[in-house]
Every structure is written in structure tokens, then in C-alpha cells.
mmCIF file of C-alpha atoms in Angstrom:
data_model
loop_
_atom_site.group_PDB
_atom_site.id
_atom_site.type_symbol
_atom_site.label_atom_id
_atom_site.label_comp_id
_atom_site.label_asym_id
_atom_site.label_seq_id
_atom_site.Cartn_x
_atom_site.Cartn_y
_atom_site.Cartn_z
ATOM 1 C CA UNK A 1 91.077 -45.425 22.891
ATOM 2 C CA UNK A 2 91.850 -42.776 20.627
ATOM 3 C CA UNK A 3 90.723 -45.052 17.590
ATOM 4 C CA UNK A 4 87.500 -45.700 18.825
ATOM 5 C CA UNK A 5 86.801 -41.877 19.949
ATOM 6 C CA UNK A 6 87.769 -40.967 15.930
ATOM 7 C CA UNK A 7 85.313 -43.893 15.128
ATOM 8 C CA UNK A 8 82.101 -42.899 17.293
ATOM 9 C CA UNK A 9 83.114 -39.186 15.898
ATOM 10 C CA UNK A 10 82.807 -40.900 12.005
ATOM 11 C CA UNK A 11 79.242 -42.227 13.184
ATOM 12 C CA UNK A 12 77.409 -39.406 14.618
ATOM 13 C CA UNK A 13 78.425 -37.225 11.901
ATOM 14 C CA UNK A 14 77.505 -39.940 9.676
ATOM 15 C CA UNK A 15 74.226 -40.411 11.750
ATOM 16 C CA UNK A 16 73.549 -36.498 11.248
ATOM 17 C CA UNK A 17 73.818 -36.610 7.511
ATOM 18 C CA UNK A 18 72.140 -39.189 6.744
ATOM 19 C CA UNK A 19 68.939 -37.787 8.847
ATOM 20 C CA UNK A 20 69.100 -41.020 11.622
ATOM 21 C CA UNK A 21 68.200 -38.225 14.432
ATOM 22 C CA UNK A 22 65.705 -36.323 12.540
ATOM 23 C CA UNK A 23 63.089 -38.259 14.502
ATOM 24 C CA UNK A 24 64.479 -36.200 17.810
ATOM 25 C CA UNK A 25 65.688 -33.100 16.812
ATOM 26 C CA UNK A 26 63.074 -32.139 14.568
ATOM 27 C CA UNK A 27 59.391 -32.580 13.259
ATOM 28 C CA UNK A 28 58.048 -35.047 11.013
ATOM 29 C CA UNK A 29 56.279 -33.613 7.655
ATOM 30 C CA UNK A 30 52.682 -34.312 9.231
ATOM 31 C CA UNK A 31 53.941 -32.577 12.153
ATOM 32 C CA UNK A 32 55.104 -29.918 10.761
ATOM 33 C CA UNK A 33 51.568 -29.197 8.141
ATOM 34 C CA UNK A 34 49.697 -29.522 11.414
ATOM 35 C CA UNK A 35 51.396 -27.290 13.049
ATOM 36 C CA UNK A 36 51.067 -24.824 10.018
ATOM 37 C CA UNK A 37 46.886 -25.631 10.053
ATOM 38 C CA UNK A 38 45.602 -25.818 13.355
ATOM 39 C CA UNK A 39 45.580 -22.283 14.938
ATOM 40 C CA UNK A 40 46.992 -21.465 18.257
ATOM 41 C CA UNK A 41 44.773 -21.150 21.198
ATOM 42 C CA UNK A 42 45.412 -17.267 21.393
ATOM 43 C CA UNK A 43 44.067 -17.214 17.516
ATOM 44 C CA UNK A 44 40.857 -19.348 18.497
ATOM 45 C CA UNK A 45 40.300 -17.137 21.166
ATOM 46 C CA UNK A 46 40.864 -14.109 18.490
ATOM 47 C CA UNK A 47 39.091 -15.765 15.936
ATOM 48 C CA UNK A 48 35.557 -15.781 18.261
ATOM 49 C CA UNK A 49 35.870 -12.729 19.890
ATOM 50 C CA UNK A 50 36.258 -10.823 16.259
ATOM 51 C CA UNK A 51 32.837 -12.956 15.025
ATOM 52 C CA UNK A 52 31.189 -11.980 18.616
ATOM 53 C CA UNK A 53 31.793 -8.449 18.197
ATOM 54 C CA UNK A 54 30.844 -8.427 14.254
ATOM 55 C CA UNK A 55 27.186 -10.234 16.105
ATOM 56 C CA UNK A 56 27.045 -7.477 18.615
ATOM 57 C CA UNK A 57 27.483 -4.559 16.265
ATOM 58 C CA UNK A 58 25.149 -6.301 13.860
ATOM 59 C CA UNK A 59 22.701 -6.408 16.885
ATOM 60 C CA UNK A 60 23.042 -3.028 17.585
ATOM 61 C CA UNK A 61 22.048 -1.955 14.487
ATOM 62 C CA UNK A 62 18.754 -3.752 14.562
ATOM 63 C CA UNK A 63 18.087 -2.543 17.577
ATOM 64 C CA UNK A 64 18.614 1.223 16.256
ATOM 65 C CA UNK A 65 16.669 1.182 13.712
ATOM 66 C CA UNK A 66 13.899 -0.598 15.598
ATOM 67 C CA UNK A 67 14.071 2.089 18.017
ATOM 68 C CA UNK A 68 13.857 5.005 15.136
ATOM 69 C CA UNK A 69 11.146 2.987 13.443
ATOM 70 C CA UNK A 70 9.090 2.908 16.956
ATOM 71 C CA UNK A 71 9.499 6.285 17.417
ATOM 72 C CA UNK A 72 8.299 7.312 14.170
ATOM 73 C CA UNK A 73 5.205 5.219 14.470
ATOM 74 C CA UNK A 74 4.492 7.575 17.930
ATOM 75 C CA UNK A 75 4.835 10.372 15.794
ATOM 76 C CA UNK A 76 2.325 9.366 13.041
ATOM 77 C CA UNK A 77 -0.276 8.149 15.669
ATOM 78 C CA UNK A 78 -0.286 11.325 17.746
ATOM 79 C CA UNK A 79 -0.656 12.985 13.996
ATOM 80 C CA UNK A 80 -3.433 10.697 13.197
ATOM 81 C CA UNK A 81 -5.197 11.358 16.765
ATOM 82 C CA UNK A 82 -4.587 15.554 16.121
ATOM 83 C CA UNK A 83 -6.398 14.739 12.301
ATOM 84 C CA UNK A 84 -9.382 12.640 12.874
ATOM 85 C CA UNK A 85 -11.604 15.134 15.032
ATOM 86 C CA UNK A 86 -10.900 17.801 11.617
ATOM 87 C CA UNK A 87 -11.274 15.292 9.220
ATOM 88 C CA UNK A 88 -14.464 14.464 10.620
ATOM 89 C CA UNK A 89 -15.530 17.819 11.091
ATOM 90 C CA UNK A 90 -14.343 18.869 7.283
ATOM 91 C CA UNK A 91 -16.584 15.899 6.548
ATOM 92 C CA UNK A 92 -20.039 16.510 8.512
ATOM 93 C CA UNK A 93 -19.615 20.083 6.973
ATOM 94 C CA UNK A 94 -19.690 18.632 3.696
ATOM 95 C CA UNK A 95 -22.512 16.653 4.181
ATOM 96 C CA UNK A 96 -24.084 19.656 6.110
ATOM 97 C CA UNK A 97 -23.555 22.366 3.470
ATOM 98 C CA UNK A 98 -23.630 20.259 0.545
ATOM 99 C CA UNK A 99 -20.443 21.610 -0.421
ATOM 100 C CA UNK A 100 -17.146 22.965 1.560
ATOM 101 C CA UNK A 101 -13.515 25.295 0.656
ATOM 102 C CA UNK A 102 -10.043 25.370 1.978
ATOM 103 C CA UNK A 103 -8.203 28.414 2.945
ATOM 104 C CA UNK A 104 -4.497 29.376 3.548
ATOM 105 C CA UNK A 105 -2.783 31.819 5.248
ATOM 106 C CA UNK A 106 -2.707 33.511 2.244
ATOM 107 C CA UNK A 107 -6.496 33.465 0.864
ATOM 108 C CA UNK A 108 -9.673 33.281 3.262
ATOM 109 C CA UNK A 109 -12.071 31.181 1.164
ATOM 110 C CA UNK A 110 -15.611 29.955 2.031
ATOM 111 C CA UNK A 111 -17.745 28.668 -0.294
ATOM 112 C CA UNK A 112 -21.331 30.680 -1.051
ATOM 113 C CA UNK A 113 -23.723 29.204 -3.707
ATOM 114 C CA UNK A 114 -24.322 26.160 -6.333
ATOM 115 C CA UNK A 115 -26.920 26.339 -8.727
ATOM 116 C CA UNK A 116 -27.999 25.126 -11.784
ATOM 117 C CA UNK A 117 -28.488 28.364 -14.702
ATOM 118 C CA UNK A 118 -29.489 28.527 -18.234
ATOM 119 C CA UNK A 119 -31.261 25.780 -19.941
ATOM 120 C CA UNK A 120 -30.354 23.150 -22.653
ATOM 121 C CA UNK A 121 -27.137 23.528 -24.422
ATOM 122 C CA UNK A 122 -26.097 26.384 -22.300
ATOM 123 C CA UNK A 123 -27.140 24.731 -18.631
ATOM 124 C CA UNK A 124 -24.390 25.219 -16.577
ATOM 125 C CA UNK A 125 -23.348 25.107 -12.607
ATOM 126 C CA UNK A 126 -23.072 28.444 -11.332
ATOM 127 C CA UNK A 127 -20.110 28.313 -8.317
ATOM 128 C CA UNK A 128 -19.440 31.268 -6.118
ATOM 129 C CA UNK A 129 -16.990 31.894 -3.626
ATOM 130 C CA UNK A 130 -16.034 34.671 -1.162
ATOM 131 C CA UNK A 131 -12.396 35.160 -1.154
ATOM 132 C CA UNK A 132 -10.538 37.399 1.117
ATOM 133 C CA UNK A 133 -6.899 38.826 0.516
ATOM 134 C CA UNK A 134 -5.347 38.472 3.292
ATOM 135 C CA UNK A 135 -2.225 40.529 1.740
ATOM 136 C CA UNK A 136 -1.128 43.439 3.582
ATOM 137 C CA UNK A 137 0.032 45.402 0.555
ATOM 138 C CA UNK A 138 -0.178 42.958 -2.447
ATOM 139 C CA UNK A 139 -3.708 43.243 -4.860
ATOM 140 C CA UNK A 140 -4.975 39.558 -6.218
ATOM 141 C CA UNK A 141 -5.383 39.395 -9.997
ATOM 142 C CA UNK A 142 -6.695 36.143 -9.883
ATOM 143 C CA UNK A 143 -7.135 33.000 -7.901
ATOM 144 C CA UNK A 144 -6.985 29.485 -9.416
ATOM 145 C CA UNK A 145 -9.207 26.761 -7.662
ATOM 146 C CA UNK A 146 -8.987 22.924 -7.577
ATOM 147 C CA UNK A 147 -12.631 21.725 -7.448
ATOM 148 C CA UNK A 148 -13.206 17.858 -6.769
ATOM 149 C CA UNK A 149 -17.023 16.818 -7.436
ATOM 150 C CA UNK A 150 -18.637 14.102 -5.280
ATOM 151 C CA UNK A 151 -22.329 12.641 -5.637
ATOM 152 C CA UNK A 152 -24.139 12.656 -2.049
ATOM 153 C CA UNK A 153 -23.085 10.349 0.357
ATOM 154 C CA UNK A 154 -20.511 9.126 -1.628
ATOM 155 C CA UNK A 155 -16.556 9.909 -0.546
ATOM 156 C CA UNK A 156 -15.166 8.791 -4.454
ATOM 157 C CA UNK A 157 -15.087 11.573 -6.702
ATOM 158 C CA UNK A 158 -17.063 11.893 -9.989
ATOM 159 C CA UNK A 159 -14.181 12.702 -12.319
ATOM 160 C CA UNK A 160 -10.990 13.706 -11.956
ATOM 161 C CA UNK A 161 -10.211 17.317 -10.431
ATOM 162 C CA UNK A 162 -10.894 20.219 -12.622
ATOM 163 C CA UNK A 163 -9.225 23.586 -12.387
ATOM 164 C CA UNK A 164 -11.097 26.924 -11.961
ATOM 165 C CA UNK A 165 -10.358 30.767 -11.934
ATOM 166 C CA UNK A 166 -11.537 33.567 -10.021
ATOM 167 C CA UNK A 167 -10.602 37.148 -11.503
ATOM 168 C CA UNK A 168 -11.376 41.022 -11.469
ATOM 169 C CA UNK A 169 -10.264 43.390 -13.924
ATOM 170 C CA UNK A 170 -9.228 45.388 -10.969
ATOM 171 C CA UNK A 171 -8.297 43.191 -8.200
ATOM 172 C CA UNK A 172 -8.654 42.055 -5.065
ATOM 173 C CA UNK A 173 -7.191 44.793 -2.946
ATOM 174 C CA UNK A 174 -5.824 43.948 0.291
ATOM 175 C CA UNK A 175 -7.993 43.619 3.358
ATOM 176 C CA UNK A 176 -11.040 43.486 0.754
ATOM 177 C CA UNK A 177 -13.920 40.023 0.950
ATOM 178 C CA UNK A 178 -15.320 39.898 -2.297
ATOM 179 C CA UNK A 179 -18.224 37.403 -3.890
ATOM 180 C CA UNK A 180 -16.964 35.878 -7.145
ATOM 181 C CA UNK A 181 -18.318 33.569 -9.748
ATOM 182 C CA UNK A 182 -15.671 31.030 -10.646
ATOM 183 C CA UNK A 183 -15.065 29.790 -14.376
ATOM 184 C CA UNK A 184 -13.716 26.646 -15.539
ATOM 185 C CA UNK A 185 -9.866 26.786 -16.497
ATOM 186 C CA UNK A 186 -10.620 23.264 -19.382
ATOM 187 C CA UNK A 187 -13.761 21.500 -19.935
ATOM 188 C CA UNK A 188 -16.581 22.021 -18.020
ATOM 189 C CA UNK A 189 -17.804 18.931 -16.053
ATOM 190 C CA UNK A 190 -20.597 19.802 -15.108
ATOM 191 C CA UNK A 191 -21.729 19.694 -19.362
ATOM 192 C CA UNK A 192 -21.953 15.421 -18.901
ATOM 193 C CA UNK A 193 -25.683 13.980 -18.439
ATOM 194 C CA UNK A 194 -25.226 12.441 -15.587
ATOM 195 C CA UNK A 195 -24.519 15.243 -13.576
ATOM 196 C CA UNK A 196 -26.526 17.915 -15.300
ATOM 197 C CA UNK A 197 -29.846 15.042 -14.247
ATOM 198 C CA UNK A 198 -28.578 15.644 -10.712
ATOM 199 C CA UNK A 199 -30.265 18.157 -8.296
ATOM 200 C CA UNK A 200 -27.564 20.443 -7.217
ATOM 201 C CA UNK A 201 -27.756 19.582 -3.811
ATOM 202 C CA UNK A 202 -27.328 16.173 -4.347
ATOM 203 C CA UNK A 203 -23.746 17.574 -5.845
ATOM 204 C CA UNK A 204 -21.005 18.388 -3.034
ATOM 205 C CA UNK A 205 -17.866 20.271 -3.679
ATOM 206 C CA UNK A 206 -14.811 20.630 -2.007
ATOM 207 C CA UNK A 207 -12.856 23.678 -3.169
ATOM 208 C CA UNK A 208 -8.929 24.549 -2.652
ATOM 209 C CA UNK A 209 -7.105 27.051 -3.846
ATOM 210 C CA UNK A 210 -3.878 25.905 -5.710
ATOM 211 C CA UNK A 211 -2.430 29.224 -7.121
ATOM 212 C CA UNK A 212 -2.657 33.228 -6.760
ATOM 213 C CA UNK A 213 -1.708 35.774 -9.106
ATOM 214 C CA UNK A 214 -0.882 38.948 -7.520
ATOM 215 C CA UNK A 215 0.477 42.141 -9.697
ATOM 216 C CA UNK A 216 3.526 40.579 -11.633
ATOM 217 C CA UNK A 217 3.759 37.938 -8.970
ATOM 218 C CA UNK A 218 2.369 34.323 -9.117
ATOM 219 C CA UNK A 219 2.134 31.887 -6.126
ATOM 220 C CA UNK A 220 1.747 28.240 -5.638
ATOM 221 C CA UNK A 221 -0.199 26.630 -2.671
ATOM 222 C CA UNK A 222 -0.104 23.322 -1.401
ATOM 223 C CA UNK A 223 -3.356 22.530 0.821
ATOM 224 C CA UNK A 224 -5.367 19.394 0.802
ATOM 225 C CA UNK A 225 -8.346 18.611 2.530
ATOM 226 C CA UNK A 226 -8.169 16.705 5.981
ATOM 227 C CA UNK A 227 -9.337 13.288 5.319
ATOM 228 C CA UNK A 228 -6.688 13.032 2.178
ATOM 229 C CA UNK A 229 -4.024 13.918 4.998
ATOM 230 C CA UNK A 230 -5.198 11.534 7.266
ATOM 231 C CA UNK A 231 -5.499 8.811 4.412
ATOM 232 C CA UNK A 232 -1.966 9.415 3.439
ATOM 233 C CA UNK A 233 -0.876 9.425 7.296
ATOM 234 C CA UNK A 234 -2.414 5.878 8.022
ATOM 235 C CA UNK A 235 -0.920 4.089 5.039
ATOM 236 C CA UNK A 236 2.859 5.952 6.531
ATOM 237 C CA UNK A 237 1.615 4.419 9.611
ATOM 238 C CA UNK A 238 0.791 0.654 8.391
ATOM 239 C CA UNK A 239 4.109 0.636 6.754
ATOM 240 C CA UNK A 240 6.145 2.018 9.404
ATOM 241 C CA UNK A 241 3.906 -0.975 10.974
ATOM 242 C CA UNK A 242 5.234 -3.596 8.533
ATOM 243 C CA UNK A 243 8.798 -1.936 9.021
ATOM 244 C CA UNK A 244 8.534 -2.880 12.822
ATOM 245 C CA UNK A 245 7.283 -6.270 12.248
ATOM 246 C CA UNK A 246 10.453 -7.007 9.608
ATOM 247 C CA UNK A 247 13.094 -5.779 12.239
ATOM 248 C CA UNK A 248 11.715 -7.440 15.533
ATOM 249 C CA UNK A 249 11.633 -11.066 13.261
ATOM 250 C CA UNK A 250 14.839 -10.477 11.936
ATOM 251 C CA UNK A 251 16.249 -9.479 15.783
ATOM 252 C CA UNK A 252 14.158 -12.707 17.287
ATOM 253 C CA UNK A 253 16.019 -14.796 14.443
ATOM 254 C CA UNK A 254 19.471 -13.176 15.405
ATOM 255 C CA UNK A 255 18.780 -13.918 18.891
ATOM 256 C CA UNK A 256 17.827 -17.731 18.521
ATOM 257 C CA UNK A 257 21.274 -17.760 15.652
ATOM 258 C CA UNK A 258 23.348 -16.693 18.961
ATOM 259 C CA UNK A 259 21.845 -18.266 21.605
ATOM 260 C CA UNK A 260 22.661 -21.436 18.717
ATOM 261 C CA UNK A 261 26.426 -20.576 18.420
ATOM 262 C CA UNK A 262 27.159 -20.111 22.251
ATOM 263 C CA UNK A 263 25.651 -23.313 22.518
ATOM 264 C CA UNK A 264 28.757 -25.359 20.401
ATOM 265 C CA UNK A 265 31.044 -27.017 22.248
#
């Protein structure tokens, strides 16, 4: 008996070295790769909830920006309702006074008078306004003016616009309305043929101040007539428009990309 225990002891360990009970006690080499590739089910489960959130942020942010992009295209519309009654107002005045000015809170302009003087060579357009400093203690030395030049019935301008100056050698004083003759700043347009042929009310201006010179003090204005605002306003509003259009294709796409995934086994 005690031989054959020392001889079953020789082949087990025997058995061990040799690897005979690898096939129990431990994994194959396939076995063991496959364990090393395939993901647990906790890490599936990790895996998709880590892509679903990434969709669901991604989502979000479409929906933000759809949402700031909406409300921006209230805000232009409600502009573009408070700007169409003026523009059309600026423009029936035009087309009622044959010409029209801008004022600021700064300068109260209306336009007077256009009228052809002098003959030949030295015809020229005679332009005056009535400017009033509104200033409480500050005298005008001069005003500059931005005149664009239409033909009647027509909403393109003639040429591009030209720059013109109002002046007094001694100032507008506050409070004061004065009458003034403005002078062109460059070249004259109204020296070309085709306007000096023109009757001068079939020749409408539209007048804005773009600069004041008070004593050792120059200021800049920005003003623009109505319908230019309300041009500008409706192409903001048709892209805003586009904008909206872009996001709620992109978020319908998303959507169907989801609705795809969830539907994998």
C-alpha cells in the first residue's frame, strides 16, 4: 500500500507539470482572449448610458439655441411691426414734399427749399435747411449733412451720398432756429446733365445730419432714415429665419438617429 500511495503521488505531480489538468483548473487561450474582449454586462450597460447622455446633452443644445433663435425672431418682428407705419410715413412725406430731413436729439432739422439758381456753367441747386440747436449751453459752428438724391418715384438713389456743410461765422447759439444754405463738402452733383435737365421737383432729397462742430468740440451722429432700418431689420429677420429652419432639420434628424438606435436589438 505504501508503494502505490508514493506511485499515484509520482503521477499527479507528474500530471500537474506536464499541464494534463490545465483543461479543469484553468482557461484555454481562446478562453482566456475572450474573456479579455467581450465586455462585462455592467460595462455594456456603462457603455450606453455614457452614449445616451452624450445624445441628450447634444439634444439639449439644439433645443437652446432653437429657443434663443425663436426668441430673437419675436424680437425683430415686433421691431419690424413698430417700423413700418414710420417708414411709410417718412416715405409719403417724401413723395409729399418732394424732399424730407432727419433730426437727433441733438439738432432739430427740417428741410425748407430746392431750387435751381444761376444759369449755364454756374447753375446750381440751391438747398436750405432750418436747423435748431438744441444745446443748452454749447454754440454750433457748423453742421455736416449726408444728402442722398432720388429721381421721383424712384426709391434707388442717383449717385452715391454726398456730404454737405452748414456754417455761420458766429454760430448757432443755443435755443436759436436759423435758415441756412448748405454747400457741398466734394463735388457737386447736382453739376451732371442729367440732373441739371430735371425740374427740381422731380428731384427728392433726404437729408441727415452726420456730424456737429460745436466751439472746440466735434460730434458724430449715427441716424438713418426709416425704411433703411427696416430694410436692414427684415434681412436680420430672414436669416434668423434660415437659422430656425437649420436647427429644427438638424433636431428632426437627431430625433429619427435616436428613435433608430433604441430600436437595435
Amino acid at each position: 500500500m505504501r508503494h502505490l500511495a508514493i506511485g499515484a503521488s509520482l503521477v499527479i505531480t507528474t500530471a500537474l507539470l506536464t499541464g494534463w489538468t490545465s483543461g479543469y483548473g484553468s482557461l484555454t487561450g481562446s478562453e482566456e482572449q475572450d474573456q479579455k474582449v467581450s465586455p462585462s454586462p455592467a460595462e455594456d450597460h456603462a457603455a450606453q448610458k455614457g452614449e445616451h447622455v452624450g445624445s441628450h446633452d447634444q439634444k439639449m443644445l439644439l433645443n437652446q439655441k432653437l429657443k434663443l433663435a425663436q426668441q430673437q425672431r419675436q424680437s425683430l418682428v415686433a421691431e419690424i411691426e413698430a417700423l413700418v407705419p414710420k417708414a411709410e410715413a417718412f416715405q409719403a412725406t417724401v413723395e409729399k414734399d418732394q424732399s424730407i430731413a432727419v433730426s437727433t436729439p441733438e439738432l432739430g432739422v427740417q428741410f425748407t427749399s430746392k431750387k435751381w439758381v444761376g444759369q449755364g456753367a454756374a447753375k446750381r441747386m440751391d438747398i436750405r435747411m432750418r436747423l435748431a440747436n438744441r444745446a443748452k449751453g454749447r454754440t454750433i459752428r457748423s453742421v455736416v449733412l449726408e444728402v442722398d438724391i432720388y429721381r421721383k418715384g424712384s426709391d434707388v438713389p442717383v449717385s452715391s451720398p454726398t456730404r454737405w456743410i452748414a456754417s455761420s461765422v458766429f454760430g448757432f447759439r443755443p435755443s436759436t432756429i436759423v435758415v441756412r444754405s448748405i454747400k457741398p463738402l466734394t463735388d457737386d452733383p447736382f453739376i451732371h446733365p442729367e440732373l441739371q435737365a430735371s425740374n427740381a421737383l422731380d428731384i427728392h432729397l433726404v437729408i441727415r445730419p452726420v456730424e456737429i462742430r460745436y466751439n472746440g468740440e466735434m460730434v458724430s451722429l449715427q441716424v438713418d432714415k426709416p425704411t433703411t432700418q427696416l430694410r436692414e431689420i427684415e434681412a436680420r429677420h430672414e436669416s434668423v429665419g434660415v437659422q430656425i429652419a437649420e436647427l429644427e432639420s438638424r433636431l428632426a434628424t437627431f430625433e429619427v438617429g435616436t428613435i433608430g438606435r433604441g430600436k437595435q436589438p
